[in-house]
Amino acid sequence: MTENDQLKQDLDYIATAVRRRDRPAGVPAIFFLWAAIIAVGFPLVDFGQHLPRIFGAYWLVAGFGGGALSWWLGERDARRSGINDRELGRRYGLHWGIGGLAYLLTMLPLLLERVPPRQGGAGFLFTTGLLYALAGVHLERSLLWAGLLMLAAYALLTAFALPYTWTIAGVVIAVALAWAGLAARRARAQGGRA
């Protein structure tokens, strides 16, 4: 290891130790990306009932593509800010990686045709709500509110047969994520971290 590499590693360690109690504000572009993906994808359940392949294809592309784009946006943001917090990066990776596994397991009853599509879709909403709420507890506080809204939408979907529940839930969640993006942008303008 060169002397410059060692110095950079030491400085990263010190910066991480100093910021240990700080909570990241989040990357605004990632919040806005997922607000848009959800605002389009959730209404597909209500309005694309006769086209279930479109719904599945959309979420396959948007899920994996949005995840990859989110990773890239996060990496780009870290490079631009000059902060290399590997431990935080590992926590993000583990959280969303386990989330990806949870989505695959949530899909299993649908693939095996053990549950109807509407009930299976509600399972995705529960999984997503839980992932976002836990991310809000452990990673970025503003995600907590979006997660709690998703869990409330899940409760409405399973308890009542409301019309356009997915559309309403998608709009509410998209607004919550857009708000989180604006809050992250504001926190960065005031000092970088929340």
Coordinates of N, CA and C in Angstrom, one line a residue:
M1 N 0.9 -1.2 0.0 CA 0.0 0.0 0.0 C 0.9 1.2 0.0
T2 N 0.6 2.2 -0.9 CA 1.4 3.4 -1.0 C 1.1 4.3 0.2
E3 N 2.0 5.2 0.4 CA 1.8 6.2 1.5 C 0.5 7.0 1.3
N4 N 0.2 7.4 0.1 CA -1.0 8.2 -0.2 C -2.2 7.3 0.1
D5 N -2.2 6.1 -0.3 CA -3.4 5.2 -0.1 C -3.6 5.0 1.4
Q6 N -2.5 4.8 2.2 CA -2.6 4.7 3.6 C -3.1 6.0 4.3
L7 N -2.7 7.1 3.8 CA -3.2 8.4 4.3 C -4.6 8.6 4.0
K8 N -5.1 8.2 2.8 CA -6.5 8.3 2.4 C -7.3 7.4 3.3
Q9 N -6.9 6.2 3.5 CA -7.6 5.2 4.3 C -7.7 5.8 5.8
D10 N -6.6 6.3 6.3 CA -6.6 6.9 7.6 C -7.6 8.0 7.7
L11 N -7.6 8.9 6.8 CA -8.5 10.1 6.8 C -10.0 9.6 6.6
D12 N -10.2 8.6 5.8 CA -11.6 8.0 5.7 C -12.0 7.5 7.1
Y13 N -11.1 6.8 7.8 CA -11.4 6.2 9.1 C -11.8 7.3 10.1
I14 N -11.0 8.4 10.1 CA -11.3 9.5 11.0 C -12.6 10.2 10.7
A15 N -12.8 10.5 9.4 CA -14.1 11.1 9.0 C -15.3 10.2 9.4
T16 N -15.2 8.9 9.2 CA -16.2 8.0 9.6 C -16.5 8.1 11.1
A17 N -15.4 8.1 11.8 CA -15.5 8.1 13.3 C -16.2 9.4 13.8
V18 N -15.8 10.5 13.1 CA -16.4 11.8 13.5 C -17.9 11.9 13.1
R19 N -18.2 11.3 12.0 CA -19.6 11.3 11.5 C -20.5 10.2 12.0
R20 N -20.0 9.3 12.8 CA -20.7 8.1 13.2 C -22.1 8.4 13.7
R21 N -22.3 9.5 14.4 CA -23.6 9.8 14.9 C -24.5 10.6 13.9
D22 N -23.9 11.0 12.9 CA -24.7 11.7 11.8 C -25.5 10.7 11.1
R23 N -26.6 11.1 10.6 CA -27.5 10.3 9.8 C -27.5 10.9 8.4
P24 N -27.2 10.0 7.4 CA -27.2 10.6 6.0 C -28.6 11.2 5.6
A25 N -28.5 12.2 4.9 CA -29.7 12.9 4.4 C -30.3 12.1 3.2
G26 N -29.5 11.3 2.6 CA -30.0 10.6 1.4 C -29.6 11.3 0.1
V27 N -29.8 10.6 -1.0 CA -29.5 11.2 -2.3 C -30.8 11.6 -2.9
P28 N -31.0 12.9 -3.1 CA -32.3 13.3 -3.6 C -32.7 12.7 -4.9
A29 N -31.8 12.5 -5.8 CA -32.1 11.9 -7.1 C -32.7 10.5 -7.0
I30 N -32.3 9.7 -6.0 CA -32.8 8.4 -5.7 C -34.2 8.5 -5.2
F31 N -34.5 9.4 -4.3 CA -35.9 9.6 -3.9 C -36.8 9.9 -5.1
F32 N -36.4 10.9 -5.9 CA -37.2 11.3 -7.0 C -37.4 10.2 -8.0
L33 N -36.3 9.4 -8.2 CA -36.4 8.2 -9.2 C -37.5 7.2 -8.7
W34 N -37.5 6.9 -7.4 CA -38.4 5.9 -6.9 C -39.8 6.5 -6.8
A35 N -39.9 7.8 -6.6 CA -41.2 8.4 -6.6 C -41.9 8.3 -8.0
A36 N -41.1 8.5 -9.0 CA -41.6 8.4 -10.4 C -41.9 6.9 -10.7
I37 N -41.0 6.0 -10.3 CA -41.3 4.6 -10.6 C -42.6 4.1 -9.9
I38 N -42.8 4.5 -8.7 CA -44.0 4.1 -7.9 C -45.2 4.7 -8.5
A39 N -45.1 6.0 -8.8 CA -46.3 6.8 -9.3 C -46.8 6.2 -10.6
V40 N -45.9 5.5 -11.4 CA -46.4 4.9 -12.6 C -46.8 3.4 -12.3
G41 N -46.0 2.7 -11.5 CA -46.1 1.3 -11.3 C -47.3 0.9 -10.5
F42 N -47.6 1.6 -9.5 CA -48.8 1.2 -8.6 C -50.1 1.3 -9.4
P43 N -50.4 2.4 -10.1 CA -51.6 2.5 -10.8 C -51.8 1.4 -11.9
L44 N -50.7 0.8 -12.3 CA -50.8 -0.3 -13.3 C -51.7 -1.4 -12.8
V45 N -51.7 -1.6 -11.5 CA -52.5 -2.7 -10.9 C -54.0 -2.4 -11.1
D46 N -54.4 -1.1 -10.8 CA -55.8 -0.7 -11.0 C -56.2 -0.6 -12.4
F47 N -55.3 0.0 -13.3 CA -55.7 0.3 -14.6 C -55.2 -0.7 -15.7
G48 N -54.4 -1.6 -15.3 CA -53.8 -2.6 -16.2 C -54.3 -4.0 -15.8
Q49 N -55.4 -4.2 -15.2 CA -55.9 -5.5 -14.7 C -56.0 -6.5 -15.8
H50 N -56.3 -6.1 -17.0 CA -56.4 -7.0 -18.1 C -55.1 -7.3 -18.8
L51 N -54.0 -6.6 -18.3 CA -52.7 -6.7 -18.9 C -51.7 -7.0 -17.8
P52 N -51.8 -8.2 -17.2 CA -50.9 -8.5 -16.0 C -49.5 -8.6 -16.5
R53 N -49.3 -8.9 -17.7 CA -47.9 -9.1 -18.2 C -47.2 -7.7 -18.2
I54 N -47.9 -6.6 -18.5 CA -47.4 -5.3 -18.5 C -46.9 -5.0 -17.1
F55 N -47.8 -5.3 -16.1 CA -47.5 -5.0 -14.7 C -46.2 -5.7 -14.3
G56 N -46.1 -7.0 -14.6 CA -44.9 -7.8 -14.2 C -43.7 -7.3 -15.0
A57 N -43.8 -7.1 -16.2 CA -42.7 -6.6 -17.0 C -42.2 -5.2 -16.5
Y58 N -43.1 -4.4 -16.2 CA -42.8 -3.0 -15.7 C -41.9 -3.2 -14.5
W59 N -42.4 -4.0 -13.5 CA -41.7 -4.1 -12.2 C -40.4 -4.8 -12.3
L60 N -40.4 -5.8 -13.3 CA -39.1 -6.5 -13.5 C -38.0 -5.5 -14.0
V61 N -38.4 -4.7 -15.0 CA -37.4 -3.7 -15.5 C -37.2 -2.6 -14.5
A62 N -38.3 -2.0 -14.0 CA -38.2 -0.9 -13.1 C -37.5 -1.3 -11.8
G63 N -37.8 -2.5 -11.3 CA -37.2 -2.9 -10.0 C -35.7 -3.1 -10.2
F64 N -35.3 -3.9 -11.2 CA -33.8 -4.2 -11.3 C -33.1 -2.9 -11.9
G65 N -33.7 -2.3 -12.9 CA -33.1 -1.1 -13.4 C -33.1 0.1 -12.4
G66 N -34.1 0.2 -11.6 CA -34.1 1.3 -10.6 C -33.1 1.0 -9.5
G67 N -33.0 -0.3 -9.2 CA -32.0 -0.7 -8.2 C -30.6 -0.4 -8.7
A68 N -30.3 -0.8 -9.9 CA -29.0 -0.5 -10.5 C -28.7 1.0 -10.6
L69 N -29.7 1.7 -11.1 CA -29.5 3.2 -11.2 C -29.4 3.8 -9.8
S70 N -30.1 3.3 -8.8 CA -29.9 3.8 -7.4 C -28.5 3.6 -6.9
W71 N -28.0 2.4 -7.2 CA -26.6 2.1 -6.7 C -25.7 3.1 -7.4
W72 N -25.8 3.3 -8.7 CA -24.9 4.1 -9.5 C -25.0 5.6 -8.9
L73 N -26.3 6.1 -8.7 CA -26.4 7.4 -8.2 C -25.8 7.6 -6.8
G74 N -25.9 6.5 -6.0 CA -25.3 6.6 -4.6 C -23.8 6.6 -4.7
E75 N -23.2 5.8 -5.6 CA -21.8 5.8 -5.8 C -21.3 7.1 -6.3
R76 N -22.0 7.7 -7.3 CA -21.6 9.0 -7.9 C -21.7 10.0 -6.8
D77 N -22.7 10.0 -6.0 CA -22.9 11.0 -4.9 C -21.7 10.9 -3.9
A78 N -21.3 9.7 -3.6 CA -20.2 9.5 -2.6 C -18.9 10.0 -3.2
R79 N -18.7 9.7 -4.5 CA -17.4 10.2 -5.1 C -17.4 11.8 -5.1
R80 N -18.6 12.4 -5.5 CA -18.7 13.8 -5.5 C -18.5 14.5 -4.2
S81 N -19.0 13.8 -3.1 CA -18.9 14.4 -1.8 C -17.5 14.2 -1.2
G82 N -16.8 13.2 -1.7 CA -15.5 12.9 -1.2 C -15.5 12.0 0.1
I83 N -16.7 11.5 0.4 CA -16.9 10.7 1.7 C -16.9 9.2 1.3
N84 N -16.0 8.5 1.8 CA -15.9 7.1 1.5 C -16.2 6.3 2.8
D85 N -17.4 6.1 3.1 CA -17.8 5.4 4.4 C -18.2 4.0 4.0
R86 N -17.2 3.1 4.0 CA -17.4 1.7 3.5 C -18.4 1.0 4.4
E87 N -18.3 1.2 5.7 CA -19.3 0.5 6.7 C -20.7 0.9 6.3
L88 N -20.9 2.2 6.1 CA -22.3 2.6 5.7 C -22.7 2.0 4.4
G89 N -21.7 2.0 3.4 CA -22.0 1.4 2.1 C -22.4 -0.1 2.3
R90 N -21.7 -0.8 3.1 CA -22.0 -2.2 3.4 C -23.4 -2.4 4.0
R91 N -23.8 -1.4 4.9 CA -25.1 -1.5 5.5 C -26.2 -1.3 4.4
Y92 N -26.0 -0.3 3.6 CA -26.9 -0.1 2.5 C -27.0 -1.3 1.6
G93 N -25.9 -1.9 1.2 CA -25.8 -3.0 0.4 C -26.6 -4.2 1.0
L94 N -26.3 -4.5 2.3 CA -27.0 -5.6 3.0 C -28.5 -5.3 3.1
H95 N -28.8 -4.1 3.4 CA -30.3 -3.8 3.6 C -31.0 -4.1 2.3
W96 N -30.6 -3.4 1.2 CA -31.3 -3.6 -0.1 C -31.1 -4.9 -0.7
G97 N -29.9 -5.6 -0.5 CA -29.7 -6.9 -1.0 C -30.6 -7.9 -0.3
I98 N -30.8 -7.8 1.0 CA -31.8 -8.7 1.7 C -33.2 -8.3 1.2
G99 N -33.4 -7.0 0.9 CA -34.7 -6.6 0.4 C -35.0 -7.3 -1.0
G100 N -33.9 -7.4 -1.8 CA -34.1 -8.1 -3.1 C -34.5 -9.6 -2.9
L101 N -33.8 -10.2 -1.9 CA -34.2 -11.6 -1.6 C -35.6 -11.7 -1.1
A102 N -36.0 -10.7 -0.3 CA -37.4 -10.7 0.2 C -38.4 -10.6 -0.9
Y103 N -38.1 -9.8 -1.9 CA -38.9 -9.6 -3.1 C -39.1 -11.0 -3.8
L104 N -38.0 -11.7 -4.0 CA -38.0 -13.0 -4.6 C -38.9 -14.0 -3.9
L105 N -38.7 -13.9 -2.5 CA -39.6 -14.8 -1.7 C -41.0 -14.4 -1.7
T106 N -41.3 -13.1 -1.8 CA -42.7 -12.6 -1.9 C -43.3 -13.0 -3.2
M107 N -42.5 -13.1 -4.3 CA -42.9 -13.6 -5.6 C -43.2 -15.1 -5.6
L108 N -42.6 -15.8 -4.8 CA -42.8 -17.3 -4.8 C -44.2 -17.8 -4.8
P109 N -45.1 -17.3 -3.9 CA -46.5 -17.8 -3.9 C -47.2 -17.5 -5.2
L110 N -46.8 -16.3 -5.9 CA -47.4 -16.0 -7.1 C -47.0 -16.9 -8.2
L111 N -45.7 -17.2 -8.3 CA -45.1 -18.1 -9.3 C -45.7 -19.5 -9.2
L112 N -45.9 -19.9 -7.9 CA -46.5 -21.3 -7.7 C -48.0 -21.3 -7.8
E113 N -48.6 -20.1 -8.1 CA -50.1 -19.9 -8.2 C -50.8 -20.4 -6.9
R114 N -50.2 -20.1 -5.8 CA -50.9 -20.4 -4.5 C -51.7 -19.3 -4.0
V115 N -51.5 -18.1 -4.5 CA -52.3 -16.9 -4.1 C -52.8 -16.2 -5.3
P116 N -54.0 -15.5 -5.3 CA -54.4 -14.7 -6.4 C -53.5 -13.5 -6.6
P117 N -53.4 -13.0 -7.8 CA -52.5 -11.9 -8.1 C -52.7 -10.6 -7.2
R118 N -54.0 -10.3 -6.9 CA -54.2 -9.1 -6.1 C -53.6 -9.3 -4.7
Q119 N -53.8 -10.5 -4.1 CA -53.2 -10.8 -2.8 C -51.7 -10.8 -2.9
G120 N -51.2 -11.4 -3.9 CA -49.7 -11.5 -4.1 C -49.1 -10.1 -4.3
G121 N -49.8 -9.2 -5.0 CA -49.3 -7.8 -5.1 C -49.3 -7.1 -3.8
A122 N -50.3 -7.4 -3.0 CA -50.4 -6.7 -1.6 C -49.1 -7.2 -0.8
G123 N -48.7 -8.4 -1.0 CA -47.5 -8.9 -0.4 C -46.3 -8.1 -0.7
F124 N -46.2 -7.7 -2.0 CA -45.1 -6.8 -2.4 C -45.1 -5.5 -1.7
L125 N -46.3 -4.9 -1.5 CA -46.5 -3.7 -0.8 C -46.1 -3.8 0.6
F126 N -46.4 -4.9 1.3 CA -46.0 -5.2 2.7 C -44.5 -5.2 2.8
T127 N -43.9 -6.0 1.9 CA -42.4 -6.2 1.8 C -41.7 -4.8 1.6
T128 N -42.3 -4.0 0.7 CA -41.7 -2.7 0.4 C -41.8 -1.8 1.6
G129 N -43.0 -1.8 2.2 CA -43.2 -0.9 3.4 C -42.3 -1.3 4.5
L130 N -42.1 -2.5 4.7 CA -41.2 -3.0 5.8 C -39.8 -2.6 5.5
L131 N -39.3 -2.8 4.3 CA -38.0 -2.4 3.9 C -37.7 -0.9 4.0
Y132 N -38.7 -0.1 3.6 CA -38.5 1.4 3.7 C -38.6 1.8 5.1
A133 N -39.5 1.3 5.9 CA -39.6 1.7 7.3 C -38.3 1.3 8.1
L134 N -37.8 0.1 7.8 CA -36.5 -0.3 8.5 C -35.4 0.6 8.0
A135 N -35.4 0.9 6.7 CA -34.3 1.8 6.2 C -34.4 3.2 6.9
G136 N -35.7 3.6 7.2 CA -35.8 4.9 7.9 C -35.3 4.8 9.3
V137 N -35.4 3.6 9.9 CA -34.9 3.5 11.3 C -33.3 3.4 11.3
H138 N -32.8 2.7 10.3 CA -31.3 2.4 10.4 C -30.5 3.2 9.4
L139 N -31.1 3.8 8.4 CA -30.3 4.4 7.3 C -30.6 5.9 7.2
E140 N -31.8 6.2 6.7 CA -32.2 7.5 6.4 C -33.6 7.8 6.9
R141 N -33.7 8.6 7.9 CA -35.0 8.9 8.7 C -36.2 9.2 7.8
S142 N -36.0 9.9 6.7 CA -37.1 10.3 5.8 C -37.8 9.1 5.2
L143 N -37.1 8.0 5.0 CA -37.7 6.8 4.5 C -38.7 6.1 5.4
L144 N -38.6 6.4 6.7 CA -39.5 5.9 7.7 C -41.0 6.2 7.3
W145 N -41.2 7.5 7.0 CA -42.6 7.9 6.7 C -43.1 7.3 5.4
A146 N -42.3 7.1 4.4 CA -42.8 6.4 3.2 C -43.1 5.0 3.5
G147 N -42.3 4.3 4.3 CA -42.5 3.0 4.7 C -43.8 2.8 5.5
L148 N -44.0 3.7 6.4 CA -45.2 3.6 7.2 C -46.5 3.9 6.4
L149 N -46.4 4.7 5.4 CA -47.5 4.9 4.5 C -47.8 3.7 3.6
M150 N -46.7 3.0 3.2 CA -46.9 1.7 2.5 C -47.5 0.7 3.4
L151 N -47.1 0.6 4.6 CA -47.8 -0.4 5.5 C -49.2 0.0 5.7
A152 N -49.6 1.2 5.8 CA -51.0 1.6 6.0 C -51.7 1.3 4.7
A153 N -51.1 1.5 3.6 CA -51.8 1.1 2.3 C -52.0 -0.4 2.2
Y154 N -51.0 -1.1 2.7 CA -51.2 -2.6 2.7 C -52.4 -3.0 3.6
A155 N -52.5 -2.3 4.8 CA -53.6 -2.6 5.7 C -55.0 -2.3 5.0
L156 N -55.0 -1.2 4.2 CA -56.2 -0.8 3.5 C -56.5 -1.9 2.4
L157 N -55.5 -2.3 1.7 CA -55.7 -3.3 0.6 C -56.2 -4.6 1.2
T158 N -55.7 -5.0 2.3 CA -56.1 -6.3 2.8 C -57.4 -6.3 3.6
A159 N -57.8 -5.1 4.2 CA -59.0 -5.0 5.1 C -60.2 -4.6 4.3
F160 N -60.0 -3.8 3.3 CA -61.2 -3.2 2.5 C -61.0 -3.4 1.1
A161 N -62.1 -3.5 0.4 CA -62.1 -3.6 -1.1 C -62.4 -2.2 -1.7
L162 N -61.5 -1.3 -1.4 CA -61.6 0.1 -1.9 C -61.3 0.1 -3.4
P163 N -62.0 1.0 -4.1 CA -61.6 1.2 -5.6 C -60.3 2.0 -5.7
Y164 N -59.5 1.7 -6.6 CA -58.3 2.4 -6.9 C -57.3 2.5 -5.7
T165 N -57.3 1.6 -4.9 CA -56.4 1.6 -3.7 C -55.0 1.7 -4.1
W166 N -54.6 0.9 -5.1 CA -53.2 0.9 -5.5 C -52.8 2.3 -6.1
T167 N -53.7 2.9 -6.8 CA -53.4 4.2 -7.4 C -53.2 5.2 -6.3
I168 N -54.2 5.2 -5.3 CA -54.1 6.2 -4.2 C -52.8 5.9 -3.4
A169 N -52.5 4.6 -3.1 CA -51.3 4.3 -2.4 C -50.1 4.8 -3.2
G170 N -50.0 4.6 -4.5 CA -48.9 5.0 -5.3 C -48.7 6.5 -5.2
V171 N -49.8 7.2 -5.3 CA -49.7 8.7 -5.3 C -49.2 9.1 -3.9
V172 N -49.7 8.6 -2.9 CA -49.3 9.0 -1.5 C -47.8 8.7 -1.3
I173 N -47.4 7.5 -1.7 CA -46.0 7.1 -1.5 C -45.1 7.9 -2.4
A174 N -45.5 8.2 -3.6 CA -44.7 9.0 -4.5 C -44.5 10.4 -3.9
V175 N -45.6 11.0 -3.4 CA -45.5 12.3 -2.7 C -44.6 12.2 -1.5
A176 N -44.7 11.2 -0.7 CA -43.8 11.0 0.5 C -42.3 10.9 0.0
L177 N -42.1 10.2 -1.0 CA -40.7 10.1 -1.5 C -40.2 11.4 -2.1
A178 N -41.0 12.1 -2.8 CA -40.6 13.4 -3.4 C -40.3 14.3 -2.2
W179 N -41.2 14.3 -1.2 CA -40.9 15.1 0.0 C -39.6 14.8 0.6
A180 N -39.3 13.5 0.7 CA -38.0 13.0 1.3 C -36.9 13.5 0.4
G181 N -37.0 13.5 -0.9 CA -36.0 14.1 -1.8 C -35.8 15.6 -1.6
L182 N -36.9 16.3 -1.4 CA -36.8 17.7 -1.2 C -36.1 18.0 0.2
A183 N -36.5 17.2 1.2 CA -35.9 17.3 2.5 C -34.4 17.0 2.5
A184 N -34.0 16.0 1.7 CA -32.6 15.6 1.6 C -31.9 16.8 0.9
R185 N -32.5 17.3 -0.1 CA -31.8 18.4 -0.8 C -31.6 19.6 0.1
R186 N -32.7 19.9 0.9 CA -32.6 21.0 1.9 C -31.5 20.8 3.0
A187 N -31.5 19.5 3.5 CA -30.5 19.2 4.5 C -29.1 19.3 3.9
R188 N -28.9 18.9 2.7 CA -27.6 19.1 2.1 C -27.2 20.5 1.9
A189 N -28.1 21.3 1.6 CA -27.9 22.8 1.4 C -27.5 23.4 2.7
Q190 N -28.0 22.8 3.8 CA -27.8 23.4 5.2 C -26.6 22.8 5.9
G191 N -26.0 21.8 5.3 CA -24.8 21.2 6.0 C -24.5 19.8 5.6
G192 N -25.2 19.2 4.7 CA -24.8 17.9 4.2 C -25.4 16.7 4.7
R193 N -25.6 16.7 6.0 CA -26.2 15.4 6.6 C -27.3 15.9 7.6
A194 N -28.3 14.9 7.8 CA -29.4 15.3 8.6 C -29.2 14.7 10.0

